mmCIF file of C-alpha atoms in Angstrom:
data_model
loop_
_atom_site.group_PDB
_atom_site.id
_atom_site.type_symbol
_atom_site.label_atom_id
_atom_site.label_comp_id
_atom_site.label_asym_id
_atom_site.label_seq_id
_atom_site.Cartn_x
_atom_site.Cartn_y
_atom_site.Cartn_z
ATOM 1 C CA UNK P 4 57.299 47.848 -148.452
ATOM 2 C CA UNK P 5 56.345 44.815 -146.354
ATOM 3 C CA UNK P 6 56.909 41.415 -147.953
ATOM 4 C CA UNK P 7 53.170 40.710 -147.976
ATOM 5 C CA UNK P 8 52.420 43.899 -149.935
ATOM 6 C CA UNK P 9 55.217 43.161 -152.394
ATOM 7 C CA UNK P 10 53.992 39.607 -152.901
ATOM 8 C CA UNK P 11 50.444 40.794 -153.536
ATOM 9 C CA UNK P 12 51.596 43.490 -155.961
ATOM 10 C CA UNK P 13 53.672 41.046 -157.993
ATOM 11 C CA UNK P 14 50.915 38.416 -157.800
ATOM 12 C CA UNK P 15 48.535 40.981 -159.289
ATOM 13 C CA UNK P 16 51.042 41.495 -162.095
ATOM 14 C CA UNK P 17 51.038 37.723 -162.618
ATOM 15 C CA UNK P 18 47.250 37.621 -162.927
ATOM 16 C CA UNK P 19 47.428 40.521 -165.393
ATOM 17 C CA UNK P 20 50.099 38.649 -167.359
ATOM 18 C CA UNK P 21 47.884 35.579 -167.652
ATOM 19 C CA UNK P 22 44.947 37.678 -168.866
ATOM 20 C CA UNK P 23 47.091 39.544 -171.393
ATOM 21 C CA UNK P 24 48.516 36.286 -172.728
ATOM 22 C CA UNK P 25 45.006 34.944 -173.260
ATOM 23 C CA UNK P 26 43.942 38.151 -175.002
ATOM 24 C CA UNK P 27 46.944 37.816 -177.312
ATOM 25 C CA UNK P 28 46.034 34.197 -178.010
ATOM 26 C CA UNK P 29 42.419 35.064 -178.819
ATOM 27 C CA UNK P 30 43.566 37.924 -181.071
ATOM 28 C CA UNK P 31 46.061 35.783 -182.969
ATOM 29 C CA UNK P 32 43.482 32.989 -183.287
ATOM 30 C CA UNK P 33 40.894 35.388 -184.724
ATOM 31 C CA UNK P 34 38.566 35.137 -181.732
ATOM 32 C CA UNK P 35 39.124 38.797 -180.858
ATOM 33 C CA UNK P 36 39.261 41.608 -183.416
ATOM 34 C CA UNK P 37 42.528 43.213 -184.440
ATOM 35 C CA UNK P 38 42.038 46.674 -182.953
ATOM 36 C CA UNK P 39 44.266 49.497 -181.789
ATOM 37 C CA UNK P 40 43.583 48.464 -178.189
ATOM 38 C CA UNK P 41 44.390 44.771 -178.597
ATOM 39 C CA UNK P 42 47.642 45.668 -180.328
ATOM 40 C CA UNK P 43 48.514 48.388 -177.826
ATOM 41 C CA UNK P 44 48.295 46.075 -174.808
ATOM 42 C CA UNK P 45 50.041 43.104 -176.442
ATOM 43 C CA UNK P 46 53.605 43.919 -175.300
ATOM 44 C CA UNK P 47 52.612 44.248 -171.658
ATOM 45 C CA UNK P 48 52.180 40.511 -171.161
ATOM 46 C CA UNK P 49 55.969 40.170 -171.039
ATOM 47 C CA UNK P 50 56.378 43.222 -168.804
ATOM 48 C CA UNK P 51 53.850 42.041 -166.221
ATOM 49 C CA UNK P 52 55.420 38.594 -166.445
ATOM 50 C CA UNK P 53 58.763 40.129 -165.507
ATOM 51 C CA UNK P 54 57.208 41.665 -162.392
ATOM 52 C CA UNK P 55 55.553 38.364 -161.480
ATOM 53 C CA UNK P 56 58.768 36.372 -161.874
ATOM 54 C CA UNK P 57 60.501 38.854 -159.578
ATOM 55 C CA UNK P 58 57.943 38.246 -156.846
ATOM 56 C CA UNK P 59 58.110 34.496 -157.339
ATOM 57 C CA UNK P 60 61.885 34.543 -157.038
ATOM 58 C CA UNK P 61 61.717 36.607 -153.856
ATOM 59 C CA UNK P 62 59.351 34.010 -152.438
ATOM 60 C CA UNK P 63 61.598 31.020 -153.188
ATOM 61 C CA UNK P 64 65.044 32.600 -152.961
ATOM 62 C CA UNK P 65 65.708 31.229 -149.481
ATOM 63 C CA UNK P 66 65.686 27.649 -150.796
ATOM 64 C CA UNK P 67 66.316 28.126 -154.531
ATOM 65 C CA UNK P 68 70.047 28.675 -154.097
ATOM 66 C CA UNK P 69 72.430 29.784 -156.822
ATOM 67 C CA UNK P 70 70.452 27.931 -159.468
ATOM 68 C CA UNK P 71 67.406 30.010 -158.575
ATOM 69 C CA UNK P 72 69.339 33.260 -158.849
ATOM 70 C CA UNK P 73 70.794 32.301 -162.226
ATOM 71 C CA UNK P 74 67.386 31.185 -163.457
ATOM 72 C CA UNK P 75 65.745 34.387 -162.265
ATOM 73 C CA UNK P 76 68.351 36.628 -163.906
ATOM 74 C CA UNK P 77 68.105 34.770 -167.217
ATOM 75 C CA UNK P 78 64.316 34.602 -167.089
ATOM 76 C CA UNK P 79 64.066 38.297 -166.228
ATOM 77 C CA UNK P 80 66.486 39.261 -168.997
ATOM 78 C CA UNK P 81 64.554 37.114 -171.468
ATOM 79 C CA UNK P 82 61.224 38.656 -170.500
ATOM 80 C CA UNK P 83 62.692 42.153 -170.730
ATOM 81 C CA UNK P 84 63.937 41.269 -174.200
ATOM 82 C CA UNK P 85 60.562 39.778 -175.116
ATOM 83 C CA UNK P 86 58.907 43.034 -174.073
ATOM 84 C CA UNK P 87 61.292 44.947 -176.333
ATOM 85 C CA UNK P 88 60.508 42.576 -179.209
ATOM 86 C CA UNK P 89 56.744 42.873 -178.722
ATOM 87 C CA UNK P 90 57.049 46.650 -178.464
ATOM 88 C CA UNK P 91 58.983 46.697 -181.742
ATOM 89 C CA UNK P 92 56.493 44.401 -183.461
ATOM 90 C CA UNK P 93 53.467 46.449 -182.431
ATOM 91 C CA UNK P 94 54.781 50.006 -182.235
ATOM 92 C CA UNK P 95 57.630 50.174 -184.774
ATOM 93 C CA UNK P 96 57.329 47.573 -187.530
ATOM 94 C CA UNK P 97 53.776 48.597 -188.551
ATOM 95 C CA UNK P 98 55.172 51.988 -189.601
ATOM 96 C CA UNK P 99 57.958 50.505 -191.713
ATOM 97 C CA UNK P 100 57.639 49.034 -195.144
ATOM 98 C CA UNK P 101 57.651 45.286 -195.564
ATOM 99 C CA UNK P 102 60.989 45.411 -197.378
ATOM 100 C CA UNK P 103 62.630 47.334 -194.535
ATOM 101 C CA UNK P 104 61.232 44.946 -191.922
ATOM 102 C CA UNK P 105 62.571 41.963 -193.850
ATOM 103 C CA UNK P 106 65.990 43.617 -194.083
ATOM 104 C CA UNK P 107 66.055 44.195 -190.334
ATOM 105 C CA UNK P 108 65.001 40.631 -189.561
ATOM 106 C CA UNK P 109 67.638 39.274 -191.923
ATOM 107 C CA UNK P 110 70.355 41.246 -190.144
ATOM 108 C CA UNK P 111 71.258 42.230 -186.615
ATOM 109 C CA UNK P 112 67.668 42.717 -185.487
ATOM 110 C CA UNK P 113 66.780 39.139 -186.341
ATOM 111 C CA UNK P 114 69.904 37.888 -184.566
ATOM 112 C CA UNK P 115 68.983 39.904 -181.482
ATOM 113 C CA UNK P 116 65.484 38.404 -181.546
ATOM 114 C CA UNK P 117 66.990 34.913 -181.719
ATOM 115 C CA UNK P 118 69.409 35.615 -178.866
ATOM 116 C CA UNK P 119 66.504 36.864 -176.754
ATOM 117 C CA UNK P 120 64.599 33.655 -177.424
ATOM 118 C CA UNK P 121 67.576 31.553 -176.345
ATOM 119 C CA UNK P 122 68.058 33.575 -173.144
ATOM 120 C CA UNK P 123 64.351 33.390 -172.325
ATOM 121 C CA UNK P 124 64.216 29.642 -172.898
ATOM 122 C CA UNK P 125 67.320 29.047 -170.770
ATOM 123 C CA UNK P 126 65.903 31.269 -168.043
ATOM 124 C CA UNK P 127 62.518 29.587 -167.997
ATOM 125 C CA UNK P 128 64.003 26.109 -167.759
ATOM 126 C CA UNK P 129 66.602 27.052 -165.135
ATOM 127 C CA UNK P 130 64.153 29.022 -163.003
ATOM 128 C CA UNK P 131 61.579 26.245 -163.218
ATOM 129 C CA UNK P 132 64.134 23.622 -162.186
ATOM 130 C CA UNK P 133 65.093 25.751 -159.181
ATOM 131 C CA UNK P 134 61.444 26.372 -158.286
ATOM 132 C CA UNK P 135 60.685 22.653 -158.376
ATOM 133 C CA UNK P 136 63.672 21.956 -156.155
ATOM 134 C CA UNK P 137 62.651 24.702 -153.720
ATOM 135 C CA UNK P 138 59.217 23.114 -153.324
ATOM 136 C CA UNK P 139 57.421 26.325 -152.329
ATOM 137 C CA UNK P 140 55.380 26.733 -155.511
ATOM 138 C CA UNK P 141 52.879 24.132 -156.785
ATOM 139 C CA UNK P 142 54.900 21.679 -158.839
ATOM 140 C CA UNK P 143 52.294 21.289 -161.573
ATOM 141 C CA UNK P 144 52.015 25.070 -161.929
ATOM 142 C CA UNK P 145 55.769 25.302 -162.461
ATOM 143 C CA UNK P 146 55.638 22.496 -165.025
ATOM 144 C CA UNK P 147 52.792 24.226 -166.872
ATOM 145 C CA UNK P 148 54.790 27.447 -166.982
ATOM 146 C CA UNK P 149 57.912 25.725 -168.273
ATOM 147 C CA UNK P 150 56.043 23.575 -170.796
ATOM 148 C CA UNK P 151 54.041 26.476 -172.171
ATOM 149 C CA UNK P 152 56.980 28.840 -172.389
ATOM 150 C CA UNK P 153 59.060 26.480 -174.503
ATOM 151 C CA UNK P 154 56.993 27.188 -177.635
ATOM 152 C CA UNK P 155 56.339 30.672 -176.241
ATOM 153 C CA UNK P 156 60.046 31.448 -176.375
ATOM 154 C CA UNK P 157 60.455 29.782 -179.765
ATOM 155 C CA UNK P 158 57.572 31.650 -181.389
ATOM 156 C CA UNK P 159 59.193 31.858 -184.847
ATOM 157 C CA UNK P 160 60.361 28.244 -184.829
ATOM 158 C CA UNK P 161 57.092 26.426 -184.105
ATOM 159 C CA UNK P 162 53.740 26.364 -185.909
ATOM 160 C CA UNK P 163 51.294 29.074 -184.833
ATOM 161 C CA UNK P 164 48.814 26.623 -183.181
ATOM 162 C CA UNK P 165 51.641 25.167 -181.053
ATOM 163 C CA UNK P 166 52.754 28.678 -180.066
ATOM 164 C CA UNK P 167 49.223 29.706 -179.091
ATOM 165 C CA UNK P 168 48.565 26.525 -177.112
ATOM 166 C CA UNK P 169 51.862 27.090 -175.357
ATOM 167 C CA UNK P 170 50.780 30.575 -174.300
ATOM 168 C CA UNK P 171 47.523 29.211 -172.880
ATOM 169 C CA UNK P 172 49.405 26.574 -170.890
ATOM 170 C CA UNK P 173 51.931 29.156 -169.677
ATOM 171 C CA UNK P 174 49.103 31.515 -168.664
ATOM 172 C CA UNK P 175 47.571 28.762 -166.543
ATOM 173 C CA UNK P 176 50.897 28.115 -164.829
ATOM 174 C CA UNK P 177 51.521 31.814 -164.188
ATOM 175 C CA UNK P 178 48.032 32.350 -162.768
ATOM 176 C CA UNK P 179 48.407 29.329 -160.472
ATOM 177 C CA UNK P 180 51.836 30.396 -159.219
ATOM 178 C CA UNK P 181 50.515 33.935 -158.726
ATOM 179 C CA UNK P 182 47.673 32.611 -156.594
ATOM 180 C CA UNK P 183 50.301 30.912 -154.429
ATOM 181 C CA UNK P 184 52.281 34.132 -154.289
ATOM 182 C CA UNK P 185 49.177 36.103 -153.286
ATOM 183 C CA UNK P 186 48.499 33.779 -150.351
ATOM 184 C CA UNK P 187 52.119 33.809 -149.167
ATOM 185 C CA UNK P 188 51.533 36.820 -146.934
ATOM 186 C CA UNK P 189 48.995 34.779 -144.988
ATOM 187 C CA UNK P 190 51.538 32.070 -144.254
ATOM 188 C CA UNK P 191 54.544 33.524 -142.364
ATOM 189 C CA UNK P 192 56.483 30.266 -142.666
ATOM 190 C CA UNK P 193 56.844 30.937 -146.403
ATOM 191 C CA UNK P 194 58.422 34.356 -145.980
ATOM 192 C CA UNK P 195 62.211 34.556 -146.410
ATOM 193 C CA UNK P 196 64.268 34.201 -143.252
ATOM 194 C CA UNK P 197 64.492 37.458 -141.324
ATOM 195 C CA UNK P 198 61.331 38.768 -142.983
ATOM 196 C CA UNK P 199 58.689 36.806 -141.138
ATOM 197 C CA UNK P 200 55.806 38.800 -139.834
ATOM 198 C CA UNK P 201 55.252 38.805 -136.056
ATOM 199 C CA UNK P 202 52.394 36.676 -134.750
#
């Protein structure tokens, strides 16, 4: 697959991620109904975000250095874990009794959720620092992503309004970075060394 096609595919995933995050926000805020569909699509915000972060890393990897690689790996692992958590919350927990859910959250499951949050937060901050240093992505977009994902990663440790506002801010940052990623194929100078398209 040519770099331009890969960038556009992952940018599309980023746009989808932003939309799914907003749908989740509207659902949690009561602005959209709680339906089978809105619950079914909820976990895929993290999954599409994972695809988008992969494309963004490929775009900046030439100048992001080791910090960028570490940030990408942590961010990707955190998003994969977040997808697993959302899948569990929407596809498993509803079929368990409240007592059983509380037992799971009080034990190893809750500890795994917490570890995922820590990994995601570390990944977001490290990746964002590397992206700012690389200078390829819009700085404000990166800051929006990082700022919004702090409460996004700490969903059970912050008030619900703060969590929801964080998701909106993160969605804006992801959409903006994805727009930059989409246009990268039109600017050969942004492609990684050795992958530049002929004039």
